[in-house]
mmCIF file of C-alpha atoms in Angstrom:
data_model
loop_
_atom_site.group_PDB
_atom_site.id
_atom_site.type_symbol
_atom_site.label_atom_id
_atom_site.label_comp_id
_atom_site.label_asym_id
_atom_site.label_seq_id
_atom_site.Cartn_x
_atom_site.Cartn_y
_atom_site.Cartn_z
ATOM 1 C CA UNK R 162 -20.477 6.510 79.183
ATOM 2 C CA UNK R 163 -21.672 7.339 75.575
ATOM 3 C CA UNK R 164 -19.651 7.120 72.466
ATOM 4 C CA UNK R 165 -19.088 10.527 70.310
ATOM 5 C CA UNK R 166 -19.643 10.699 66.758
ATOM 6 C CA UNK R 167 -16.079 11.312 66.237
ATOM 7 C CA UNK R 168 -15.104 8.342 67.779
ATOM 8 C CA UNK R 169 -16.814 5.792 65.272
ATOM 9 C CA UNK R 170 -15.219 7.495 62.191
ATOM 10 C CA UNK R 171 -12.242 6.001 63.278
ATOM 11 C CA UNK R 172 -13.237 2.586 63.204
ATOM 12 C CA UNK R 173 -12.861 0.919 59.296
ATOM 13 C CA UNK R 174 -15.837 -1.588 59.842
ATOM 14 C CA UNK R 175 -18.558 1.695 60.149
ATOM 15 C CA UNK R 176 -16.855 3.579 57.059
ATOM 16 C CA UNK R 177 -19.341 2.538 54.974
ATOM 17 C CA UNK R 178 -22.001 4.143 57.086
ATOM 18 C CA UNK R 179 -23.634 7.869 56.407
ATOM 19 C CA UNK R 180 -23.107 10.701 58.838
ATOM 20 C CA UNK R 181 -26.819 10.732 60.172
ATOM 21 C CA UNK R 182 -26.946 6.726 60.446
ATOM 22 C CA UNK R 183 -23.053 6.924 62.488
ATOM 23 C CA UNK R 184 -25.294 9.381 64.855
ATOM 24 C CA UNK R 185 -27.673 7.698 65.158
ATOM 25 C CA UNK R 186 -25.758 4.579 65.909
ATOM 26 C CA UNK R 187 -23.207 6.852 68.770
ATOM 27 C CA UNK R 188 -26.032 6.805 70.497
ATOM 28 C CA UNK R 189 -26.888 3.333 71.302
ATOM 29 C CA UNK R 190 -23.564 3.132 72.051
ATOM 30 C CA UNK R 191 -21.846 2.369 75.334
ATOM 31 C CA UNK R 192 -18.231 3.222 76.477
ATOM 32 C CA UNK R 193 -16.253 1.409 79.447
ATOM 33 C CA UNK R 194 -12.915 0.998 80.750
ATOM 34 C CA UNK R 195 -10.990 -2.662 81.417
ATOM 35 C CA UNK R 196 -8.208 -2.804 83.323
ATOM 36 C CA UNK R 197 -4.776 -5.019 82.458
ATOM 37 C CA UNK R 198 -5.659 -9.128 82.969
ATOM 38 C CA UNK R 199 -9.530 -8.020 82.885
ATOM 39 C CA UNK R 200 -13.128 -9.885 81.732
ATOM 40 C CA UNK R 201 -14.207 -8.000 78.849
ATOM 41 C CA UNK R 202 -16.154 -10.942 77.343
ATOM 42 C CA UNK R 203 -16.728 -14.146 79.059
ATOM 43 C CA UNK R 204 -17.704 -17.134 77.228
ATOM 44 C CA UNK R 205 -20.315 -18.403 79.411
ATOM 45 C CA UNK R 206 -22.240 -15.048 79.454
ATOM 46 C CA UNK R 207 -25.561 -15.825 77.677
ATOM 47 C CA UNK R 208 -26.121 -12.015 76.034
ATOM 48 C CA UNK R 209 -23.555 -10.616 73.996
ATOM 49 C CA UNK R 210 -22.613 -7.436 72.969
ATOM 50 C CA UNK R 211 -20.701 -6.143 69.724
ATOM 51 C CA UNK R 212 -17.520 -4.349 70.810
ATOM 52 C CA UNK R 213 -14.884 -2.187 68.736
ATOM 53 C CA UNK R 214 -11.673 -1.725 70.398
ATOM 54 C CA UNK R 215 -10.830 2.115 71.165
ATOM 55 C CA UNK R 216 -7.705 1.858 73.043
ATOM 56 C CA UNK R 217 -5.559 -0.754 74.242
ATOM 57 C CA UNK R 218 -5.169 -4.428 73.263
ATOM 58 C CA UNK R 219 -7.321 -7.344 73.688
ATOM 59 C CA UNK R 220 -6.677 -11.180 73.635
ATOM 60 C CA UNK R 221 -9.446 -14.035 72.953
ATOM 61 C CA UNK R 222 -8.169 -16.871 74.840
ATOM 62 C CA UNK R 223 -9.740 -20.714 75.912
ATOM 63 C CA UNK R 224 -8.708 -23.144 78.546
ATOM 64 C CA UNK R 225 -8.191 -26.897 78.010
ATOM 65 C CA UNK R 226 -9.589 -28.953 80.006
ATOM 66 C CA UNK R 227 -6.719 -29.331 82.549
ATOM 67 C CA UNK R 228 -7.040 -25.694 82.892
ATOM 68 C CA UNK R 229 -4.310 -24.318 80.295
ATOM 69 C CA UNK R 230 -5.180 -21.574 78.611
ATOM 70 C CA UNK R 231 -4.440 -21.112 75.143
ATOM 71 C CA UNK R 232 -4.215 -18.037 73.575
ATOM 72 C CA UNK R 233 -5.949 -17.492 69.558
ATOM 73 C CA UNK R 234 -5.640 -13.966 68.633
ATOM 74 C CA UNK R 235 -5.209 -10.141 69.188
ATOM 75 C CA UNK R 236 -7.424 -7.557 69.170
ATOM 76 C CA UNK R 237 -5.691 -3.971 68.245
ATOM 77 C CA UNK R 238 -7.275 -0.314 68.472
ATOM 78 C CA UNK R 239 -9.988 -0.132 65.221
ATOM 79 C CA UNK R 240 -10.918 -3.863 65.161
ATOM 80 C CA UNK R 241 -13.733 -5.084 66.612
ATOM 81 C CA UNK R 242 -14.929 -8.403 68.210
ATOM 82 C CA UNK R 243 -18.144 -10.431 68.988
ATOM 83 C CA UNK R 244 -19.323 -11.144 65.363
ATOM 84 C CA UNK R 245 -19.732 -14.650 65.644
ATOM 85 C CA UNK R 246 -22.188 -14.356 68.816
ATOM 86 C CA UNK R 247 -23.657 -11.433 66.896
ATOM 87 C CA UNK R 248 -24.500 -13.475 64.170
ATOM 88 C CA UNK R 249 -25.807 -16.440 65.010
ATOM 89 C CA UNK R 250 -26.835 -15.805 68.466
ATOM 90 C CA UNK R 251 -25.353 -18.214 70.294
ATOM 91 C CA UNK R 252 -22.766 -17.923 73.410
ATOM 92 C CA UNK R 253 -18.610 -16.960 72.323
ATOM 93 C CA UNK R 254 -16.569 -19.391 71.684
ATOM 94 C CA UNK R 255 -13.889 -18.074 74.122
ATOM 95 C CA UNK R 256 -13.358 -15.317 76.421
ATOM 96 C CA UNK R 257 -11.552 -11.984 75.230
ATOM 97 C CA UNK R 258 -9.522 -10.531 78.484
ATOM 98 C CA UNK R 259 -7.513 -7.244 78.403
ATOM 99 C CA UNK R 260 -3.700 -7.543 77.896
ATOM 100 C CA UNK R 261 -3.330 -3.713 78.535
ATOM 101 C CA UNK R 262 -5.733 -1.171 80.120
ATOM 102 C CA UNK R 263 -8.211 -0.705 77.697
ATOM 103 C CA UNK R 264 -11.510 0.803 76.250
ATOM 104 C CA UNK R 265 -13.995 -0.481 74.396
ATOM 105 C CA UNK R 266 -17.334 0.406 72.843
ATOM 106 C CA UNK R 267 -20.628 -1.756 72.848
ATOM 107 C CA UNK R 268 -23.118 -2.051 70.206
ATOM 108 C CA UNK R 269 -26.389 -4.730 71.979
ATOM 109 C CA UNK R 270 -26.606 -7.349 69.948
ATOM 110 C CA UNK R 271 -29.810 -7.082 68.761
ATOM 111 C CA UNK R 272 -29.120 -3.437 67.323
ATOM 112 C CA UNK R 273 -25.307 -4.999 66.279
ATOM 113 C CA UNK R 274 -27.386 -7.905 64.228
ATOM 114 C CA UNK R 275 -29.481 -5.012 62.358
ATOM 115 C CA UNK R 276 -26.049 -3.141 61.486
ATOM 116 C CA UNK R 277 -24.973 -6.099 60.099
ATOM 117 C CA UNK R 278 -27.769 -7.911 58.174
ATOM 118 C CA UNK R 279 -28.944 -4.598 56.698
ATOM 119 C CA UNK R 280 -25.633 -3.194 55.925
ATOM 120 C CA UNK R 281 -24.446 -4.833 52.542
ATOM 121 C CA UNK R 282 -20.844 -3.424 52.592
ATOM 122 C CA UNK R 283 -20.339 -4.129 56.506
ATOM 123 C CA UNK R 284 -22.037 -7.722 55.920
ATOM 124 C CA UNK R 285 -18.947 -8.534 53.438
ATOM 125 C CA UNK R 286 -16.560 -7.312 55.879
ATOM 126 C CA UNK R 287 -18.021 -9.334 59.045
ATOM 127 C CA UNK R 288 -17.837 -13.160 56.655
ATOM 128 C CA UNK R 289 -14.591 -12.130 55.299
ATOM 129 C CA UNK R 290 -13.666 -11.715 58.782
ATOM 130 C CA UNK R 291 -15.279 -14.970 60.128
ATOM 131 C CA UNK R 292 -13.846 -17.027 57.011
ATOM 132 C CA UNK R 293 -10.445 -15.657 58.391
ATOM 133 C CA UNK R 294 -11.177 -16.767 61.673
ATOM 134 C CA UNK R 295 -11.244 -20.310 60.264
ATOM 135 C CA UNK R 296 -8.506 -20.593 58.470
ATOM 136 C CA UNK R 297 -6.451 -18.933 61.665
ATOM 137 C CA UNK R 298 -8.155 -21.417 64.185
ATOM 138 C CA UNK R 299 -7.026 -24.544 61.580
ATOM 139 C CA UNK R 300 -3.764 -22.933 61.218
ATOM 140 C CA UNK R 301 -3.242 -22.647 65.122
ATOM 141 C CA UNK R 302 -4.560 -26.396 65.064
ATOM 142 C CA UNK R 303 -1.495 -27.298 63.048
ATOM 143 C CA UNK R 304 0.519 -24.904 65.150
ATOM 144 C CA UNK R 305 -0.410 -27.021 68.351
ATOM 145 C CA UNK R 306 0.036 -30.460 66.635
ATOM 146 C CA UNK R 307 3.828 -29.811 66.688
ATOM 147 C CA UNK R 308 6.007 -31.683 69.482
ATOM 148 C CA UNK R 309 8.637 -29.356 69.622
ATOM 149 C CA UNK R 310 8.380 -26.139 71.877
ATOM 150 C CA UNK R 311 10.462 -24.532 69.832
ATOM 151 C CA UNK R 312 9.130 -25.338 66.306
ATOM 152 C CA UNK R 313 5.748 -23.951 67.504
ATOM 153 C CA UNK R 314 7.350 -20.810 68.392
ATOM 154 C CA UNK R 315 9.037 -20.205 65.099
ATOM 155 C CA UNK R 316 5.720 -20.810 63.336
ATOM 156 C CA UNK R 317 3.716 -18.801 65.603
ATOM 157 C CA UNK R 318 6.303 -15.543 65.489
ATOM 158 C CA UNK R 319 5.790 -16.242 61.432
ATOM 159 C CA UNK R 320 2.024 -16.155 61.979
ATOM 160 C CA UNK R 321 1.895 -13.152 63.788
ATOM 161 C CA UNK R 322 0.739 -9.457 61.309
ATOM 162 C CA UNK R 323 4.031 -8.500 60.175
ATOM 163 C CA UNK R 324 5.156 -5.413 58.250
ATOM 164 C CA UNK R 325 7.455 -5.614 55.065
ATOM 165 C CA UNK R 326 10.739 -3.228 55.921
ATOM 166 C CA UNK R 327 13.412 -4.207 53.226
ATOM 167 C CA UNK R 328 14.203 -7.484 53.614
ATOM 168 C CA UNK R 329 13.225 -7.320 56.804
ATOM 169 C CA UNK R 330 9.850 -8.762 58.367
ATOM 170 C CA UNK R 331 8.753 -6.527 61.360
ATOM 171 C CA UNK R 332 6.355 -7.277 64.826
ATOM 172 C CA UNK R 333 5.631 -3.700 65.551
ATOM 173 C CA UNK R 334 3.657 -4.815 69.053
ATOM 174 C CA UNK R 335 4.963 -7.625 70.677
ATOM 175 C CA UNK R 336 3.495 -9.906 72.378
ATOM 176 C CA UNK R 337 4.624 -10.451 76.054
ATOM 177 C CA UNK R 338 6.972 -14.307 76.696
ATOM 178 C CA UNK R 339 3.305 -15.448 78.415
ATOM 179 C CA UNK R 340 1.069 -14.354 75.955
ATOM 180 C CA UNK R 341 3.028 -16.529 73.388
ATOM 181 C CA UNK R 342 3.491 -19.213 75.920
ATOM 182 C CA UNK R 343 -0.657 -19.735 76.035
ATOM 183 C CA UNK R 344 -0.644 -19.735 72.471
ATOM 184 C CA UNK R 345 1.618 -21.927 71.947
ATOM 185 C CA UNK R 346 0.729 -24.027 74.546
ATOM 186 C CA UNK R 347 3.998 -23.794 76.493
ATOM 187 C CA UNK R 348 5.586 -22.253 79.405
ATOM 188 C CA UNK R 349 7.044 -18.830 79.735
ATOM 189 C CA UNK R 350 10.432 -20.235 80.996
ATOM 190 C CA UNK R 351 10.456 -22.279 77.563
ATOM 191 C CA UNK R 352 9.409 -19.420 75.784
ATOM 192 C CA UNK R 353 12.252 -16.764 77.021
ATOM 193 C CA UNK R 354 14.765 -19.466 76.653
ATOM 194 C CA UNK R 355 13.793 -20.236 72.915
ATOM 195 C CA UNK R 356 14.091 -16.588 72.395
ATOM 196 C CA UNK R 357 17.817 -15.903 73.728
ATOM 197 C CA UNK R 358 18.755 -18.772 71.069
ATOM 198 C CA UNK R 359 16.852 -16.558 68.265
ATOM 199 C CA UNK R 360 18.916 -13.726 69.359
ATOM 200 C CA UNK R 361 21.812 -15.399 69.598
ATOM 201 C CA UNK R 362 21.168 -17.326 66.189
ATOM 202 C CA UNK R 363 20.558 -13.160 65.524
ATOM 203 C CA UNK R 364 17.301 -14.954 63.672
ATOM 204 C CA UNK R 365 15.024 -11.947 65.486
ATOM 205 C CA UNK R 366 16.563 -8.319 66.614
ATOM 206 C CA UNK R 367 14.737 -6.505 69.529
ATOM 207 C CA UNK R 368 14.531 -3.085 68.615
ATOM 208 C CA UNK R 369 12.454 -0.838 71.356
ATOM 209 C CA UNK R 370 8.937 -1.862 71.173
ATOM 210 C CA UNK R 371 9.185 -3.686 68.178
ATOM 211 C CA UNK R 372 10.518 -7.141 66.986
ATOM 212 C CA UNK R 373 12.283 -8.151 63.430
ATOM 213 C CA UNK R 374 12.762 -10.577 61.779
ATOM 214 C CA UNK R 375 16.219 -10.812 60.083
ATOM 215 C CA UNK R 376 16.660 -14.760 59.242
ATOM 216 C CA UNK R 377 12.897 -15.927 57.664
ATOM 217 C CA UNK R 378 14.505 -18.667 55.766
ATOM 218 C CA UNK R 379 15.727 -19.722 59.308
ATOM 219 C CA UNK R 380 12.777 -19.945 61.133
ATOM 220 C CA UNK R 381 10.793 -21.081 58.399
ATOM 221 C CA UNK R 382 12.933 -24.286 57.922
ATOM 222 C CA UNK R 383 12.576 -25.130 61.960
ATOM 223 C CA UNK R 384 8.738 -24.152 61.438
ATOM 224 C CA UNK R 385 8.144 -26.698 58.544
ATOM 225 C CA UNK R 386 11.184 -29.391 60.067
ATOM 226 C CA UNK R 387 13.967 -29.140 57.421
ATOM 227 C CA UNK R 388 16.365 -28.058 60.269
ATOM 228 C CA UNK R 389 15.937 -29.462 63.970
ATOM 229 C CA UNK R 390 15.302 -26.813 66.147
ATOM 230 C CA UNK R 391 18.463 -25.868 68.134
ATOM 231 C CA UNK R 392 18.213 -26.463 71.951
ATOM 232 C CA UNK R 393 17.180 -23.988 74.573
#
């Protein structure tokens, strides 16, 4: 299915681009559908393709070599995904599966590579997006080092995009118990018991789709050891 015009306004990364060149682009576009738990990018597939996110949510995950998976980021609506492969043309460096139904449009990477390289302003945006890759992957690196379920949990939640609310900190979209068990590198049992402590510690509030944060000093000390995390 083709992408519209319309559609690629939307996403921040092609803002810089002029009407006639975003037409031009819609149409070397493609548009497809992924449903929850789906492939959208395997890591072993030798072509790549540059993809923005439409709708839905996206997860790049790996797998140790016992099999775990281990879960490094999110992909929300208006982000995109593929640079690296784009950019140097070599093979992902993990797979990106669907965590909801989902729809994504592809850029080939050839034509992706030419957006990039002779597009100063998207350029800047693409390494400031790879150097943040980095410091998340040596972050989660620390994150994983941890022996403590339970300290990796507080640090992860603490990781996660949060919005300022007060004095509160807010996780608009949370993550499901076994999303955050694979990155985290735990179970979901562990997970959903660590969580009824935060609650009752009333360190995190549930409130409908969203998550806050009420106690950051809290978690922050069992993140960085100054308290011993409590038992779940």
């Amino acid at each position: 299915m083709p992408v519209s015009f319309q559609l690629l306004r939307a996403f921040p990364l092609l803002q810089p681009l002029a009407p006639e060149a975003l037409l031009q682009l819609s149409a070397q576009m493609t548009l497809r559908s992924f449903a929850r738990r789906e492939m959208v990018q395997a890591k072993e597939k030798v072509h790549h393709e540059f993809g923005f996110l439409v709708d839905g949510r996206l997860q790049g995950v790996d797998f140790t070599v016992d099999g775990r998976s281990v879960g490094l980021y999110f992909i929300a609506p208006g982000d995109y995904f593929g640079e690296l492969s784009v950019v140097d043309g070599l093979g992902a460096s993990e797979h990106v599966i669907a965590t909801t139904n989902s729809t994504v449009a592809f850029l080939e990477a050839k034509k992706a590579r030419e957006l990039i390289f002779g597009t100063p302003d998207i350029a800047r945006t693409v390494m400031v997006r790879l150097a943040s890759r980095v410091r998340t992957a040596t972050a989660q690196r620390t994150l994983l080092s941890l022996q403590s379920p339970f300290q990796r949990l507080c640090l992860q939640l603490l990781q996660l995009p949060l919005v300022h609310e007060g004095e509160k900190q807010v996780l608009n979209q949370i993550p499901t118990h076994q999303e955050i068990a694979i990155m985290i590198n735990s179970s979901r049992e562990t997970v959903t018991r660590a969580f009824q402590v935060l609650m009752l510690q009333k360190a995190v509030i549930r409130q409908g789709d969203a998550l806050l944060l009420t106690r950051m000093d809290y978690l922050k000390d069992i993140a960085e050891g100054r308290i011993p995390p409590p038992k779940a």
